[in-house]
Short mmCIF file of C-alpha atoms in Angstrom, two decimals:
data_model
loop_
_atom_site.label_atom_id
_atom_site.label_comp_id
_atom_site.label_asym_id
_atom_site.label_seq_id
_atom_site.Cartn_x
_atom_site.Cartn_y
_atom_site.Cartn_z
CA MET A 1 -39.77 -48.15 29.58
CA PRO A 2 -37.39 -45.53 29.50
CA ASP A 3 -35.84 -43.92 33.37
CA GLN A 4 -37.52 -40.54 33.70
CA SER A 5 -34.94 -39.92 36.75
CA ALA A 6 -32.63 -39.30 34.25
CA ALA A 7 -31.30 -35.77 34.80
CA ALA A 8 -32.32 -34.17 31.13
CA PRO A 9 -29.15 -32.80 29.55
CA ALA A 10 -28.16 -28.75 30.16
CA LYS A 11 -29.36 -26.28 27.73
CA ARG A 12 -26.82 -24.11 26.29
CA ARG A 13 -26.31 -20.80 26.54
CA ARG A 14 -26.52 -18.57 23.31
CA ARG A 15 -23.71 -16.47 23.64
CA THR A 16 -25.18 -12.83 22.75
CA ARG A 17 -24.31 -10.92 19.89
CA GLN A 18 -20.92 -8.62 22.68
CA GLU A 19 -20.00 -12.17 23.28
CA THR A 20 -19.73 -13.82 19.91
CA GLU A 21 -18.26 -11.23 18.33
CA ALA A 22 -15.87 -10.20 21.11
CA ASP A 23 -14.52 -14.15 20.86
CA LEU A 24 -13.94 -13.43 17.29
CA LEU A 25 -11.59 -9.88 17.30
CA ASP A 26 -9.94 -12.63 20.58
CA ALA A 27 -9.55 -15.44 18.04
CA ALA A 28 -8.53 -12.27 14.78
CA LEU A 29 -5.39 -11.00 17.63
CA ARG A 30 -4.36 -15.11 18.93
CA MET A 31 -3.68 -15.55 15.19
CA LEU A 32 -2.26 -12.56 14.63
CA GLU A 33 0.15 -13.03 17.16
CA ARG A 34 1.10 -16.63 16.44
CA ASP A 35 1.27 -17.17 13.16
CA GLY A 36 2.41 -13.38 12.52
CA ALA A 37 0.88 -10.61 9.85
CA LEU A 38 2.27 -12.48 6.47
CA ALA A 39 0.18 -15.97 7.32
CA GLY A 40 -2.87 -14.62 5.92
CA ILE A 41 -6.18 -14.20 8.02
CA THR A 42 -9.38 -15.06 6.11
CA LEU A 43 -12.85 -14.62 7.69
CA ARG A 44 -13.69 -18.47 8.25
CA GLU A 45 -10.43 -19.41 9.83
CA VAL A 46 -11.17 -16.92 12.30
CA ALA A 47 -14.55 -18.36 12.77
CA LYS A 48 -13.15 -21.80 12.75
CA GLU A 49 -10.86 -20.35 15.75
CA ALA A 50 -12.94 -19.02 17.32
CA GLY A 51 -15.53 -21.38 17.61
CA VAL A 52 -18.22 -19.58 15.71
CA ASN A 53 -20.40 -20.30 12.68
CA HIS A 54 -18.76 -19.00 10.13
CA GLY A 55 -21.94 -17.18 8.86
CA GLN A 56 -21.95 -14.60 11.93
CA ILE A 57 -18.74 -13.22 11.26
CA TYR A 58 -19.71 -12.22 7.88
CA GLN A 59 -22.70 -10.62 8.85
CA TYR A 60 -21.05 -8.50 11.73
CA PHE A 61 -18.24 -7.87 10.22
CA GLY A 62 -18.66 -8.05 6.43
CA ASP A 63 -14.74 -8.03 5.39
CA ARG A 64 -11.17 -8.84 6.91
CA GLN A 65 -10.55 -4.66 6.98
CA THR A 66 -13.33 -4.42 9.30
CA LEU A 67 -13.03 -7.23 11.05
CA LEU A 68 -8.98 -6.06 11.56
CA ARG A 69 -10.31 -2.45 12.11
CA ALA A 70 -12.70 -3.94 15.58
CA ALA A 71 -9.37 -4.92 17.19
CA ILE A 72 -7.81 -2.29 17.15
CA THR A 73 -10.06 -0.91 18.78
CA ARG A 74 -10.81 -3.21 20.68
CA LEU A 75 -6.98 -3.27 22.21
CA ILE A 76 -6.90 0.42 22.46
CA ASP A 77 -10.15 0.08 24.27
CA THR A 78 -8.07 -1.84 26.94
CA LYS A 79 -5.11 -0.03 27.84
CA VAL A 80 -6.28 4.04 27.41
CA LEU A 81 -4.11 6.20 27.28
CA GLY A 82 -3.78 8.91 30.53
CA ALA A 83 -7.91 9.67 30.13
CA GLN A 84 -8.93 12.94 30.17
CA SER A 85 -5.52 14.21 31.14
CA HIS A 86 -3.20 12.97 28.37
CA TRP A 87 -4.93 15.90 26.14
CA ASP A 88 -4.02 18.58 29.22
CA LYS A 89 -0.21 18.06 28.96
CA PRO A 90 1.76 20.46 26.86
CA PHE A 91 3.07 18.52 23.16
CA THR A 92 6.64 17.18 24.09
CA GLU A 93 4.75 15.27 27.29
CA ARG A 94 2.08 13.99 25.13
CA ARG A 95 4.73 12.35 22.51
CA ARG A 96 6.53 10.76 25.07
CA ALA A 97 3.34 9.46 26.54
CA MET A 98 2.28 8.07 22.97
CA LEU A 99 5.86 6.60 22.74
CA GLN A 100 5.08 4.77 25.70
CA TYR A 101 2.26 3.22 25.06
CA ALA A 102 3.45 2.14 21.64
CA LEU A 103 6.14 0.14 22.64
CA GLU A 104 3.54 -1.71 25.57
CA GLN A 105 1.71 -2.57 22.91
CA PRO A 106 3.63 -3.76 19.80
CA GLN A 107 0.60 -5.75 18.65
CA LEU A 108 -1.65 -2.45 18.25
CA MET A 109 1.16 -1.09 16.27
CA ARG A 110 1.56 -4.74 13.61
CA LEU A 111 -2.41 -4.05 12.89
CA GLU A 112 -2.01 -0.28 12.05
CA ALA A 113 0.28 -1.29 9.28
CA LEU A 114 -0.82 -4.58 8.14
CA LEU A 115 -4.27 -2.68 7.29
CA ALA A 116 -1.98 0.87 5.71
CA LEU A 117 -0.30 -2.12 3.59
CA ASP A 118 -3.89 -3.90 2.51
CA GLY A 119 -4.91 0.07 1.69
CA ASP A 120 -7.44 0.31 3.91
CA PRO A 121 -9.21 3.69 2.77
CA GLU A 122 -10.94 3.81 6.27
CA LEU A 123 -8.20 3.29 8.42
CA SER A 124 -7.21 6.29 10.55
CA LEU A 125 -4.40 6.85 12.70
CA PHE A 126 -5.45 10.12 14.58
CA PRO A 127 -9.28 9.53 15.41
CA GLU A 128 -8.31 12.42 18.11
CA LEU A 129 -7.67 14.42 15.58
CA ASN A 130 -9.98 17.45 16.81
CA ARG A 131 -8.71 17.31 20.16
CA THR A 132 -5.21 17.41 19.01
CA GLN A 133 -5.60 19.83 16.93
CA LYS A 134 -7.26 22.18 20.16
CA SER A 135 -4.12 20.98 21.78
CA LEU A 136 -1.34 21.79 19.13
CA GLU A 137 -3.20 25.30 19.77
CA ARG A 138 -3.04 25.35 23.13
CA ASP A 139 0.74 24.19 23.17
CA ARG A 140 1.32 27.42 20.80
CA ARG A 141 -0.88 30.22 22.93
CA GLU A 142 1.29 28.61 26.17
CA GLY A 143 4.49 28.66 24.47
CA GLU A 144 5.50 25.19 24.07
CA LEU A 145 5.66 25.12 20.63
CA PRO A 146 6.67 28.25 18.43
CA GLU A 147 4.63 29.95 17.48
CA ASP A 148 5.64 29.42 13.40
CA ALA A 149 5.27 25.80 14.36
CA ASP A 150 3.50 23.17 11.76
CA GLY A 151 1.93 21.55 14.46
CA LEU A 152 -0.28 19.16 12.81
CA VAL A 153 2.62 17.69 10.83
CA MET A 154 5.36 17.71 13.92
CA HIS A 155 1.92 14.95 15.24
CA ALA A 156 2.23 12.99 12.54
CA MET A 157 6.00 12.19 11.79
CA THR A 158 6.29 11.90 15.62
CA ALA A 159 4.15 9.29 15.42
CA ALA A 160 5.43 7.96 12.02
CA THR A 161 9.21 8.20 14.13
CA TYR A 162 7.43 6.15 17.78
CA LEU A 163 5.07 3.62 14.75
CA GLY A 164 8.32 2.80 12.70
CA TYR A 165 10.22 1.96 15.71
CA CYS A 166 7.64 -0.52 17.07
CA ILE A 167 7.23 -2.18 14.37
CA PHE A 168 10.94 -2.95 13.32
CA ARG A 169 11.78 -2.71 17.24
CA GLU A 170 12.96 -6.36 17.32
CA THR A 171 15.27 -6.41 13.61
CA ILE A 172 16.78 -3.35 14.65
CA ALA A 173 17.99 -4.44 18.40
CA ARG A 174 19.44 -8.26 16.11
CA ASP A 175 20.89 -5.48 13.71
CA LEU A 176 22.41 -3.18 16.05
CA GLY A 177 23.68 -6.65 18.50
CA LEU A 178 21.93 -5.02 20.97
CA GLU A 179 19.37 -6.42 24.36
CA ALA A 180 15.09 -5.03 23.32
CA GLU A 181 14.71 -3.41 26.49
CA GLU A 182 18.59 -1.38 25.90
CA LEU A 183 17.62 -0.32 22.93
CA ASP A 184 14.12 1.18 24.02
CA GLU A 185 16.20 2.49 26.83
CA ARG A 186 18.84 4.74 24.20
CA ALA A 187 15.87 5.10 21.77
CA SER A 188 13.59 7.19 24.00
CA ALA A 189 16.49 9.25 24.87
CA VAL A 190 17.55 10.13 21.32
CA TYR A 191 13.18 10.27 20.70
CA ASP A 192 13.52 12.73 23.40
CA LEU A 193 16.73 15.21 21.45
CA MET A 194 13.82 15.20 18.71
CA LEU A 195 11.34 16.41 20.66
CA ASP A 196 13.61 19.17 21.48
CA GLY A 197 14.78 20.09 18.64
CA LEU A 198 10.75 20.93 17.15
CA THR A 199 9.39 22.60 19.98
CA ALA A 200 12.83 25.09 20.58
CA ASP A 201 12.45 28.04 18.37
CA HIS A 202 14.82 28.50 16.42
CA ARG A 203 14.91 32.05 15.70
CA GLY A 204 17.59 32.64 17.96
CA HIS A 205 16.79 31.38 21.24
CA GLU A 206 15.14 28.48 22.87
CA ARG A 207 11.01 28.50 23.77
CA PRO A 208 10.33 29.73 26.89
CA THR A 209 9.83 27.64 30.28
CA ALA A 210 7.95 28.13 33.17
#
């Protein structure tokens, strides 16, 4: 007769969809950090890394681009930039803050580059474009930008600068024979000069200051 006193094995708690998605996104980010973007990444491999049935990853994300876009959102959610006050700052302060944010989020920059190279038609570098436009309009009204400034393209080109810098940062430091931290300091100073040039009134005088 079987021993009735033996404790029955504890039933394993079933993970929620939210927990499973988080495990899959963490696994994808872990693999990219460990293996690099060029090593390739498949949904089946991510599911295996996360210890999740591969059928679930297809059910939740469908394809690799959707998974990587979700990973980008997860990274952004872990470090919100300046909350609401970011949009109230003048143009130069916002762009300086974005450079520092990019330096602190190298994996995010690499993910966006990977999706761009992958030809993802749904990748967006400017998901808050409406708020950006309102801030740029306020910048012109308050004299933070010249009246005839092409604010949207200035926003885009400064973004291209810090995105490209962060993607190639380690290679640039190696080529120039500099420690990455020293390069960051010097690059930030040059970026400030670029911002000063963009915000100057080129009709013969500097923009008004408070």
